[in-house]
Amino acid sequence: MAGLQSSSSEMDLDRPNIEEYLTADSIQDSPKKLHLRDLLDISPTLKEAAGAIVDDSFTRCFKSNPPEPWNWNIYLFPLWCLGVVVRYGILFPVRVAILAGGWVVFFAAFFPVHFLLSGHNNWRRKIERKLVEMMCGIFVASWTGVVKYHGPRPSMRPHQVFVANHTSMIDFIILEQMTAFAVIMQKHPGWVGFIQKTILESVGCIWFNRPESKDREVVARKLREHVNGVDNNPLLIFPEGTCVNNHYTVMFKKGAFELGCAVCPIAIKYNKIFVDAFWNSKKQSFTMHLVCLMTSWAVVCDVWYLEPQYLRPGETPIEFAERVRDMISVRAGLKKVPWDGYLKYFRPSPKLTERKQQIFAESVLQRLEEI
């Protein structure tokens, strides 16, 4: 019995105390009689919890929807098998050869220009810009990309920044083949990191590491310097900060909207008739993502260059970001959700959890007072 009492008291110590989440003035003596129906009537909290489980709009933002099977009968299955043979046995080797040949030509021209014309910066930048655009065009050709651009082509002007919704790293490639943007991008390992350091830095790209808090200050300073530069390439930012599955748009970070310059929205929408262009970096490497694209029939995409927007009088950068997100969402047919994309990488703040606990404790106490 003594052991049971000891373990019982230890359990009591581990239980959360509601009084810790309430002010001293709001705590009163509990009623003498407590009915079960009164405790079960905490419907708002239960409703919120059930709704979060049933309608989990956050998880759906980063979920790939598998295509519906169409090879389910006797006369469609042979056609599907023929398509697999054509895609993997004919198209894929041809596309690999095109991509490999493109890299050979690119490196044969890029490195001599980069090192031999080091004293002629203007010529070197122009040639490197054209070479990067050419290589991105070869990438798009290796997927048999069918891309339709709407609106005027971006131009090199100071005091402007371009923002776009983000589905995959190929967003950058699709936009780069038309205009050599300088992009803000997460550092990547492997061959992607090699390209970032040796090639894309030549067009003024800026890299950052999410875990490094010091990188934010450095990136913010580089952003302002780049936007004010006259000869710099147009700056491209994906303000969502992560890849979303092209059905939704998550919250835009305000960094691009507090630079005091024109913000030019770009809306990107993929047609999933042949392949889903969403890159789930937690489940798939970028190499395998490219293989998936290169073994499909084609990548179909629409790109809209929208009207430049400016910060209105009395408008905060956050409100400005939401207004631009509205424009992109409407144009691309995407659904807005009130989530921060960085929650994909980090746990919610403890303050948010404590606030939910306090709300629940107050609702329980209020219910008990009404008995």
PDB file of C-alpha atoms in Angstrom, residues 245-366:
ATOM      1  CA  ASN A 245       2.655  21.439 -54.005  1.00  0.00           C
ATOM      2  CA  ASN A 246       1.187  23.996 -56.464  1.00  0.00           C
ATOM      3  CA  HIS A 247      -2.312  23.682 -54.981  1.00  0.00           C
ATOM      4  CA  TYR A 248      -1.750  26.145 -52.133  1.00  0.00           C
ATOM      5  CA  THR A 249       0.251  29.230 -51.212  1.00  0.00           C
ATOM      6  CA  VAL A 250       1.646  29.631 -47.699  1.00  0.00           C
ATOM      7  CA  MET A 251       2.596  32.889 -45.962  1.00  0.00           C
ATOM      8  CA  PHE A 252       5.064  35.155 -47.744  1.00  0.00           C
ATOM      9  CA  LYS A 253       8.095  36.323 -45.785  1.00  0.00           C
ATOM     10  CA  LYS A 254       8.159  40.101 -45.543  1.00  0.00           C
ATOM     11  CA  GLY A 255      11.852  40.567 -46.422  1.00  0.00           C
ATOM     12  CA  ALA A 256      11.209  41.185 -50.121  1.00  0.00           C
ATOM     13  CA  PHE A 257       8.460  43.681 -49.323  1.00  0.00           C
ATOM     14  CA  GLU A 258      10.403  46.054 -47.065  1.00  0.00           C
ATOM     15  CA  LEU A 259      13.166  46.932 -49.528  1.00  0.00           C
ATOM     16  CA  GLY A 260      11.407  50.125 -50.628  1.00  0.00           C
ATOM     17  CA  CYS A 261      11.302  49.139 -54.311  1.00  0.00           C
ATOM     18  CA  ALA A 262       8.844  47.849 -56.915  1.00  0.00           C
ATOM     19  CA  VAL A 263       7.680  44.271 -56.369  1.00  0.00           C
ATOM     20  CA  CYS A 264       6.929  42.361 -59.589  1.00  0.00           C
ATOM     21  CA  PRO A 265       4.783  39.236 -58.966  1.00  0.00           C
ATOM     22  CA  ILE A 266       5.251  36.061 -61.013  1.00  0.00           C
ATOM     23  CA  ALA A 267       2.608  33.312 -60.941  1.00  0.00           C
ATOM     24  CA  ILE A 268       3.658  29.768 -61.879  1.00  0.00           C
ATOM     25  CA  LYS A 269       1.140  26.992 -62.504  1.00  0.00           C
ATOM     26  CA  TYR A 270       2.000  23.427 -63.543  1.00  0.00           C
ATOM     27  CA  ASN A 271      -0.336  21.162 -65.457  1.00  0.00           C
ATOM     28  CA  LYS A 272      -0.169  17.662 -63.956  1.00  0.00           C
ATOM     29  CA  ILE A 273      -1.418  15.929 -67.083  1.00  0.00           C
ATOM     30  CA  PHE A 274       1.938  14.141 -67.515  1.00  0.00           C
ATOM     31  CA  VAL A 275       3.897  14.624 -64.263  1.00  0.00           C
ATOM     32  CA  ASP A 276       3.675  16.320 -60.882  1.00  0.00           C
ATOM     33  CA  ALA A 277       6.434  18.953 -60.767  1.00  0.00           C
ATOM     34  CA  PHE A 278       6.300  19.303 -56.967  1.00  0.00           C
ATOM     35  CA  TRP A 279       9.609  18.456 -55.301  1.00  0.00           C
ATOM     36  CA  ASN A 280       9.251  16.936 -51.842  1.00  0.00           C
ATOM     37  CA  SER A 281      12.826  17.387 -50.641  1.00  0.00           C
ATOM     38  CA  LYS A 282      12.229  15.259 -47.529  1.00  0.00           C
ATOM     39  CA  LYS A 283      11.342  12.177 -49.570  1.00  0.00           C
ATOM     40  CA  GLN A 284      13.266  12.671 -52.799  1.00  0.00           C
ATOM     41  CA  SER A 285      16.658  13.998 -53.801  1.00  0.00           C
ATOM     42  CA  PHE A 286      16.794  16.578 -56.553  1.00  0.00           C
ATOM     43  CA  THR A 287      18.589  14.082 -58.803  1.00  0.00           C
ATOM     44  CA  MET A 288      15.708  11.616 -58.522  1.00  0.00           C
ATOM     45  CA  HIS A 289      13.293  14.491 -59.031  1.00  0.00           C
ATOM     46  CA  LEU A 290      15.005  15.286 -62.350  1.00  0.00           C
ATOM     47  CA  VAL A 291      14.906  11.596 -63.330  1.00  0.00           C
ATOM     48  CA  CYS A 292      11.171  11.601 -62.670  1.00  0.00           C
ATOM     49  CA  LEU A 293      10.736  14.632 -64.921  1.00  0.00           C
ATOM     50  CA  MET A 294      12.978  13.206 -67.650  1.00  0.00           C
ATOM     51  CA  THR A 295      11.058   9.918 -67.741  1.00  0.00           C
ATOM     52  CA  SER A 296       7.692  11.644 -68.194  1.00  0.00           C
ATOM     53  CA  TRP A 297       6.167  12.673 -71.497  1.00  0.00           C
ATOM     54  CA  ALA A 298       6.507  16.398 -70.842  1.00  0.00           C
ATOM     55  CA  VAL A 299       6.454  19.152 -68.214  1.00  0.00           C
ATOM     56  CA  VAL A 300       3.613  21.587 -68.970  1.00  0.00           C
ATOM     57  CA  CYS A 301       3.688  24.977 -67.286  1.00  0.00           C
ATOM     58  CA  ASP A 302       2.250  28.501 -67.485  1.00  0.00           C
ATOM     59  CA  VAL A 303       4.102  31.583 -66.234  1.00  0.00           C
ATOM     60  CA  TRP A 304       2.438  34.974 -65.753  1.00  0.00           C
ATOM     61  CA  TYR A 305       4.454  38.177 -65.290  1.00  0.00           C
ATOM     62  CA  LEU A 306       2.046  40.449 -63.398  1.00  0.00           C
ATOM     63  CA  GLU A 307       1.944  44.212 -62.955  1.00  0.00           C
ATOM     64  CA  PRO A 308       4.561  45.749 -60.599  1.00  0.00           C
ATOM     65  CA  GLN A 309       3.228  46.651 -57.172  1.00  0.00           C
ATOM     66  CA  TYR A 310       4.282  49.346 -54.719  1.00  0.00           C
ATOM     67  CA  LEU A 311       3.835  49.823 -50.993  1.00  0.00           C
ATOM     68  CA  ARG A 312       0.722  51.923 -50.420  1.00  0.00           C
ATOM     69  CA  PRO A 313       0.548  54.771 -47.869  1.00  0.00           C
ATOM     70  CA  GLY A 314      -0.202  53.369 -44.420  1.00  0.00           C
ATOM     71  CA  GLU A 315       0.355  49.777 -45.586  1.00  0.00           C
ATOM     72  CA  THR A 316       2.705  47.544 -43.608  1.00  0.00           C
ATOM     73  CA  PRO A 317       5.164  45.150 -45.323  1.00  0.00           C
ATOM     74  CA  ILE A 318       3.093  42.193 -44.070  1.00  0.00           C
ATOM     75  CA  GLU A 319      -0.088  43.623 -45.611  1.00  0.00           C
ATOM     76  CA  PHE A 320       1.844  44.334 -48.802  1.00  0.00           C
ATOM     77  CA  ALA A 321       3.046  40.718 -48.914  1.00  0.00           C
ATOM     78  CA  GLU A 322      -0.510  39.428 -48.440  1.00  0.00           C
ATOM     79  CA  ARG A 323      -1.795  41.652 -51.248  1.00  0.00           C
ATOM     80  CA  VAL A 324       0.846  40.320 -53.642  1.00  0.00           C
ATOM     81  CA  ARG A 325       0.109  36.747 -52.512  1.00  0.00           C
ATOM     82  CA  ASP A 326      -3.559  37.355 -53.332  1.00  0.00           C
ATOM     83  CA  MET A 327      -2.606  38.385 -56.874  1.00  0.00           C
ATOM     84  CA  ILE A 328      -0.434  35.309 -57.456  1.00  0.00           C
ATOM     85  CA  SER A 329      -2.991  32.939 -55.919  1.00  0.00           C
ATOM     86  CA  VAL A 330      -5.845  34.274 -58.052  1.00  0.00           C
ATOM     87  CA  ARG A 331      -3.833  34.260 -61.282  1.00  0.00           C
ATOM     88  CA  ALA A 332      -2.458  30.714 -60.785  1.00  0.00           C
ATOM     89  CA  GLY A 333      -5.662  29.313 -59.251  1.00  0.00           C
ATOM     90  CA  LEU A 334      -4.040  28.458 -55.907  1.00  0.00           C
ATOM     91  CA  LYS A 335      -5.678  28.309 -52.479  1.00  0.00           C
ATOM     92  CA  LYS A 336      -4.334  30.563 -49.714  1.00  0.00           C
ATOM     93  CA  VAL A 337      -3.643  29.037 -46.308  1.00  0.00           C
ATOM     94  CA  PRO A 338      -2.535  30.924 -43.154  1.00  0.00           C
ATOM     95  CA  TRP A 339       0.565  28.842 -42.472  1.00  0.00           C
ATOM     96  CA  ASP A 340       4.242  29.667 -42.191  1.00  0.00           C
ATOM     97  CA  GLY A 341       6.185  27.395 -44.545  1.00  0.00           C
ATOM     98  CA  TYR A 342       9.120  27.243 -42.085  1.00  0.00           C
ATOM     99  CA  LEU A 343       6.967  25.056 -39.811  1.00  0.00           C
ATOM    100  CA  LYS A 344       7.877  22.330 -42.287  1.00  0.00           C
ATOM    101  CA  TYR A 345      11.419  22.447 -40.887  1.00  0.00           C
ATOM    102  CA  PHE A 346      10.972  23.678 -37.304  1.00  0.00           C
ATOM    103  CA  ARG A 347       8.669  22.895 -34.382  1.00  0.00           C
ATOM    104  CA  PRO A 348       6.081  25.511 -33.363  1.00  0.00           C
ATOM    105  CA  SER A 349       7.137  28.084 -30.789  1.00  0.00           C
ATOM    106  CA  PRO A 350       6.598  27.045 -27.124  1.00  0.00           C
ATOM    107  CA  LYS A 351       4.715  30.317 -26.663  1.00  0.00           C
ATOM    108  CA  LEU A 352       2.061  29.107 -29.097  1.00  0.00           C
ATOM    109  CA  THR A 353       1.667  25.847 -27.180  1.00  0.00           C
ATOM    110  CA  GLU A 354       1.442  27.638 -23.836  1.00  0.00           C
ATOM    111  CA  ARG A 355      -1.161  30.035 -25.224  1.00  0.00           C
ATOM    112  CA  LYS A 356      -3.340  27.105 -26.344  1.00  0.00           C
ATOM    113  CA  GLN A 357      -2.990  25.543 -22.900  1.00  0.00           C
ATOM    114  CA  GLN A 358      -3.984  28.781 -21.216  1.00  0.00           C
ATOM    115  CA  ILE A 359      -7.075  29.143 -23.410  1.00  0.00           C
ATOM    116  CA  PHE A 360      -8.114  25.587 -22.592  1.00  0.00           C
ATOM    117  CA  ALA A 361      -7.543  26.119 -18.852  1.00  0.00           C
ATOM    118  CA  GLU A 362      -9.635  29.296 -18.871  1.00  0.00           C
ATOM    119  CA  SER A 363     -12.475  27.546 -20.702  1.00  0.00           C
ATOM    120  CA  VAL A 364     -12.467  24.690 -18.163  1.00  0.00           C
ATOM    121  CA  LEU A 365     -12.527  27.140 -15.236  1.00  0.00           C
ATOM    122  CA  GLN A 366     -15.311  29.174 -16.793  1.00  0.00           C
TER     123      GLN A 366
END
